[in-house]
């Protein structure tokens, strides 16, 4: 029996990178999985490749009605959602005096407001069921910081804090909420960028991580093996935050 047999999981940003790796691993471990993303071509292709226990739902995490539609589609296909992986995220590198308000707010909208809207949308179902697991993908930039990433860092610190607050609120009803903090991972977000490569060379493990190495931790948090874990930070960073 797979480690997440019987779970119904929505993975935001599931069409590529870490999200796609999560969708694959969760499916492999027995879950039914909804790949939820704005990237409909890649998302649909992945869901088709994964087969009958996978579906694509078009989701813009920043839009309330989009969450309602995606969760209704999930429930119609597989039943009530048991697990939400809030993984969708974007990055924007820019000096603090040069960044526009629009660019700053876009990062906060996707990375922070998207996580808030997702948790708010799934919690009534999880509370009714008396169980559930929410996994919020933050970053090592939700624990430390790098220059030129103020919007990203602000949004990822917010995710880490919000995770703990919501976990304290919903824990008595059987719902667990945790955050995952990847270091430099080889995905389209980091492709061709010198910063993550240079960071990886200085790590205790001396390399970038693979998306499936983050997905393995997400599977653990989605599974009942993590039944006593909540309000916690799970770092997957090759040793970065120890430096
Ligand atoms: P990626 O760029 O490869 O994939 C992100 C996915 O999110 C894409 O499929 C994209 O279409 C989707 N997305 C973007 N905006 C969206 C929206 N408004 N609604 C729904 N989906 C949307 O990124 P990657 O690397 O896979 O990152 C996944 C998560 O991991 C992000 O939250 C990122 O901040 C975080 N992370 C990544 C690290 C890395 O080194 N790659 C390091 C630390 C954290």
Coordinates of C-alpha atoms and ligand atoms in Angstrom, one line a residue:
X1 CA 0.0 0.0 0.0
X2 CA 1.3 3.5 -0.9
X3 CA 2.1 6.0 1.8
X4 CA -0.8 8.4 0.7
X5 CA -3.4 5.8 -0.5
X6 CA -6.9 7.3 -0.2
X7 CA -5.7 11.0 -0.1
X8 CA -7.1 13.5 -2.6
X9 CA -4.4 16.1 -3.1
X10 CA -4.4 19.4 -4.9
X11 CA -0.9 20.6 -5.9
X12 CA -0.7 24.3 -7.0
X13 CA 1.9 25.1 -9.5
X14 CA 1.8 21.4 -10.3
X15 CA 2.6 21.7 -14.0
X16 CA 6.3 22.1 -13.6
X17 CA 9.4 22.0 -11.4
X18 CA 8.9 21.0 -7.8
X19 CA 5.1 20.9 -8.2
X20 CA 5.3 18.3 -11.0
X21 CA 7.7 16.2 -9.0
X22 CA 5.2 16.3 -6.0
X23 CA 2.3 15.3 -8.3
X24 CA 4.4 12.3 -9.6
X25 CA 5.5 11.1 -6.2
X26 CA 2.1 11.5 -4.6
X27 CA 0.5 9.6 -7.4
X28 CA 3.2 6.9 -7.2
X29 CA 2.4 6.6 -3.4
X30 CA -1.3 6.0 -4.1
X31 CA -3.0 9.4 -4.0
X32 CA -5.4 10.9 -6.4
X33 CA -3.9 14.2 -7.6
X34 CA -5.1 17.4 -9.1
X35 CA -2.4 19.3 -11.0
X36 CA -3.6 22.9 -10.5
X37 CA -1.8 25.6 -12.5
X38 CA -2.2 28.6 -14.7
X39 CA 0.0 26.8 -17.3
X40 CA -2.8 24.8 -18.9
X41 CA -0.9 23.1 -21.7
X42 CA 1.8 21.7 -19.5
X43 CA -0.6 20.9 -16.7
X44 CA -3.0 19.0 -19.0
X45 CA -0.1 17.1 -20.6
X46 CA 1.2 16.1 -17.2
X47 CA -2.2 15.0 -15.9
X48 CA -2.8 12.9 -19.1
X49 CA 0.6 11.3 -18.7
X50 CA -0.1 10.4 -15.1
X51 CA -3.4 8.6 -16.0
X52 CA -6.8 8.0 -14.3
X53 CA -5.8 9.1 -10.8
X54 CA -4.7 12.5 -12.0
X55 CA -6.7 15.5 -13.3
X56 CA -5.7 19.0 -14.4
X57 CA -7.6 22.0 -13.0
X58 CA -6.9 25.5 -14.3
X59 CA -6.1 27.6 -11.2
X60 CA -4.8 31.1 -10.7
X61 CA -3.9 31.0 -7.0
X62 CA -4.5 34.8 -6.7
X63 CA -8.2 34.7 -7.7
X64 CA -10.9 33.6 -5.2
X65 CA -13.4 32.3 -7.8
X66 CA -10.6 30.3 -9.4
X67 CA -10.1 28.4 -6.1
X68 CA -13.9 27.7 -5.9
X69 CA -13.9 26.3 -9.4
X70 CA -10.8 24.2 -9.0
X71 CA -12.0 22.7 -5.7
X72 CA -15.4 21.9 -7.1
X73 CA -13.8 20.1 -10.1
X74 CA -11.6 18.2 -7.6
X75 CA -14.5 17.1 -5.5
X76 CA -16.5 16.1 -8.6
X77 CA -13.7 13.9 -9.9
X78 CA -12.2 12.4 -6.7
X79 CA -14.2 13.5 -3.6
X80 CA -13.4 16.0 -0.9
X81 CA -9.8 17.3 -0.8
X82 CA -7.7 15.9 2.1
X83 CA -4.4 17.5 1.3
X84 CA -3.3 20.8 -0.2
X85 CA 0.2 21.5 -1.4
X86 CA 0.5 25.3 -1.8
X87 CA 3.5 25.2 -4.1
X88 CA 2.9 27.9 -6.8
X89 CA 5.4 30.6 -6.7
X90 CA 7.2 33.3 -8.7
X91 CA 10.4 35.2 -8.2
X92 CA 11.5 38.8 -9.2
X93 CA 15.1 40.0 -8.8
X94 CA 15.4 43.8 -8.6
X95 CA 17.0 46.5 -6.5
X96 CA 14.8 48.0 -3.8
X97 CA 14.8 51.5 -5.4
X98 CA 14.0 50.2 -8.9
X99 CA 11.2 47.8 -8.2
X100 CA 7.7 48.9 -9.3
X101 CA 4.8 48.5 -7.0
X102 CA 3.1 46.3 -9.6
X103 CA 6.1 43.9 -9.7
X104 CA 6.3 43.8 -5.9
X105 CA 2.6 43.2 -5.4
X106 CA 2.6 40.5 -8.1
X107 CA 5.2 38.4 -6.1
X108 CA 3.3 38.9 -2.8
X109 CA -0.1 38.1 -4.5
X110 CA 1.1 34.7 -5.9
X111 CA 3.5 33.6 -3.1
X112 CA 1.6 34.9 0.0
X113 CA -2.0 35.8 -0.9
X114 CA -2.2 32.6 -3.0
X115 CA -1.3 30.5 0.1
X116 CA -3.8 32.4 2.2
X117 CA -6.6 31.9 -0.3
X118 CA -5.8 28.2 -0.7
X119 CA -5.9 27.5 3.0
X120 CA -9.1 29.5 3.4
X121 CA -10.7 27.6 0.6
X122 CA -9.9 24.1 1.7
X123 CA -10.3 24.4 5.5
X124 CA -14.2 24.1 5.7
X125 CA -13.9 20.7 4.0
X126 CA -11.0 19.6 6.2
X127 CA -12.7 20.8 9.4
X128 CA -15.8 18.8 8.4
X129 CA -13.8 15.7 7.9
X130 CA -11.9 16.3 11.2
X131 CA -8.5 15.8 9.4
X132 CA -6.3 17.2 6.7
X133 CA -2.8 18.2 5.8
X134 CA -1.7 21.5 4.3
X135 CA 1.9 21.8 3.0
X136 CA 3.0 25.4 2.3
X137 CA 6.2 25.6 0.1
X138 CA 8.2 28.5 1.4
X139 CA 12.0 28.7 0.8
X140 CA 15.3 29.1 2.7
X141 CA 14.4 32.7 1.9
X142 CA 11.6 32.3 4.4
X143 CA 14.3 31.7 7.1
X144 CA 17.3 33.8 5.9
X145 CA 17.5 36.4 3.1
X146 CA 19.4 37.3 -0.1
X147 CA 19.9 40.7 -1.6
X148 CA 17.7 41.8 -4.6
X149 CA 14.9 39.5 -3.5
X150 CA 13.0 41.7 -1.0
X151 CA 9.5 40.9 -2.4
X152 CA 10.3 37.1 -2.6
X153 CA 11.9 37.1 0.9
X154 CA 9.0 39.1 2.4
X155 CA 6.4 36.7 0.9
X156 CA 8.3 33.5 2.0
X157 CA 8.8 34.8 5.6
X158 CA 5.1 35.5 5.6
X159 CA 4.3 32.0 4.5
X160 CA 6.4 30.6 7.3
X161 CA 4.6 32.7 9.9
X162 CA 1.1 32.3 8.5
X163 CA 1.7 28.5 8.5
X164 CA 2.3 28.5 12.3
X165 CA -0.7 30.8 13.1
X166 CA -3.1 28.7 11.0
X167 CA -1.7 25.4 12.4
X168 CA -2.4 26.7 15.9
X169 CA -5.9 27.6 15.0
X170 CA -7.0 24.4 13.2
X171 CA -4.9 21.8 15.1
X172 CA -7.7 21.1 17.6
X173 CA -9.9 20.1 14.7
X174 CA -7.4 17.5 13.4
X175 CA -5.9 19.6 10.5
X176 CA -2.1 19.9 10.3
X177 CA -0.2 22.8 8.6
X178 CA 3.5 22.7 7.9
X179 CA 6.0 24.6 5.7
X180 CA 8.7 23.3 3.5
X181 CA 11.9 25.3 2.9
X182 CA 13.9 24.3 -0.2
X183 CA 17.4 25.5 -0.9
X184 CA 18.6 25.8 -4.5
X185 CA 16.6 23.2 -6.6
X186 CA 17.2 22.5 -10.3
X187 CA 13.9 23.7 -11.9
X188 CA 12.8 26.2 -14.6
X189 CA 12.8 28.9 -11.8
X190 CA 16.6 28.5 -11.3
X191 CA 17.6 27.4 -14.8
X192 CA 20.5 29.4 -16.2
X193 CA 20.9 31.5 -13.1
X194 CA 24.4 31.8 -11.6
X195 CA 23.1 32.7 -8.1
X196 CA 21.6 29.3 -7.1
X197 CA 24.6 27.5 -8.7
X198 CA 27.1 29.5 -6.7
X199 CA 25.1 29.0 -3.6
X200 CA 25.0 25.2 -4.2
X201 CA 28.8 25.0 -4.6
X202 CA 29.2 26.3 -1.1
X203 CA 26.8 23.9 0.6
X204 CA 27.8 21.0 2.8
X205 CA 26.3 18.7 0.1
X206 CA 28.0 20.8 -2.7
X207 CA 25.2 20.5 -5.3
X208 CA 21.7 21.7 -6.2
X209 CA 18.8 19.6 -5.1
X210 CA 16.5 17.7 -7.4
X211 CA 12.7 18.5 -7.4
X212 CA 12.0 14.9 -6.3
X213 CA 14.1 15.5 -3.1
X214 CA 11.6 18.2 -2.1
X215 CA 8.7 16.0 -3.2
X216 CA 9.8 13.2 -0.8
X217 CA 9.4 15.6 2.1
X218 CA 6.0 16.7 0.8
X219 CA 4.8 13.1 0.5
X220 CA 5.9 12.6 4.2
X221 CA 3.9 15.6 5.3
X222 CA 0.9 14.5 3.2
X223 CA 1.0 11.1 4.7
X224 CA -0.1 9.8 8.1
X225 CA 3.5 9.1 8.9
X226 CA 3.7 12.8 9.9
X227 CA 0.6 12.6 12.1
X228 CA 2.3 14.4 15.1
X229 CA 3.9 17.1 12.9
X230 CA 2.3 20.5 12.7
X231 CA 3.3 24.2 12.7
X232 CA 6.8 23.1 11.8
X233 CA 9.5 24.0 9.3
X234 CA 11.0 21.3 7.1
X235 CA 14.2 22.4 5.5
X236 CA 15.4 20.6 2.3
X237 CA 18.5 22.7 1.5
X238 CA 21.7 20.6 1.4
X239 CA 22.7 22.1 4.7
X240 CA 22.4 25.8 3.7
X241 CA 20.7 27.3 6.8
X242 CA 23.3 25.7 9.1
X243 CA 26.1 27.9 7.5
Ligands
LIG1 P1 8.7 26.8 -11.3 O1 8.8 28.2 -11.9 O2 9.5 25.7 -12.0 O3 7.2 26.4 -11.2 C1 6.3 27.2 -10.6 C2 4.9 26.8 -11.1 O4 3.9 27.7 -10.5 C3 4.7 26.9 -12.6 O5 4.1 25.7 -13.1 C4 3.8 28.1 -12.8 O6 3.0 28.0 -14.0 C5 3.0 28.1 -11.5 N1 2.4 29.3 -11.2 C6 2.9 30.6 -11.3 N2 2.0 31.5 -11.0 C7 0.8 30.8 -10.7 C8 -0.5 31.3 -10.3 N3 -0.8 32.5 -10.1 N4 -1.4 30.3 -10.1 C9 -1.1 29.0 -10.2 N5 0.1 28.5 -10.6 C10 1.1 29.5 -10.8 O7 9.2 27.0 -9.8 P2 9.8 25.9 -8.8 O8 11.2 26.1 -8.7 O9 9.2 24.5 -9.1 O10 9.2 26.4 -7.4 C11 8.1 25.9 -6.8 C12 8.0 26.5 -5.4 O11 9.2 26.2 -4.7 C13 7.8 28.0 -5.4 O12 6.9 28.4 -4.4 C14 9.2 28.5 -5.2 O13 9.2 29.8 -4.6 C15 9.7 27.4 -4.2 N6 11.1 27.4 -4.1 C16 11.9 27.0 -5.2 C17 13.3 26.9 -5.1 C18 14.2 26.6 -6.3 O14 15.4 26.6 -6.1 N7 13.6 26.1 -7.4 C19 14.0 27.2 -3.8 C20 13.1 27.6 -2.8 C21 11.7 27.6 -2.9

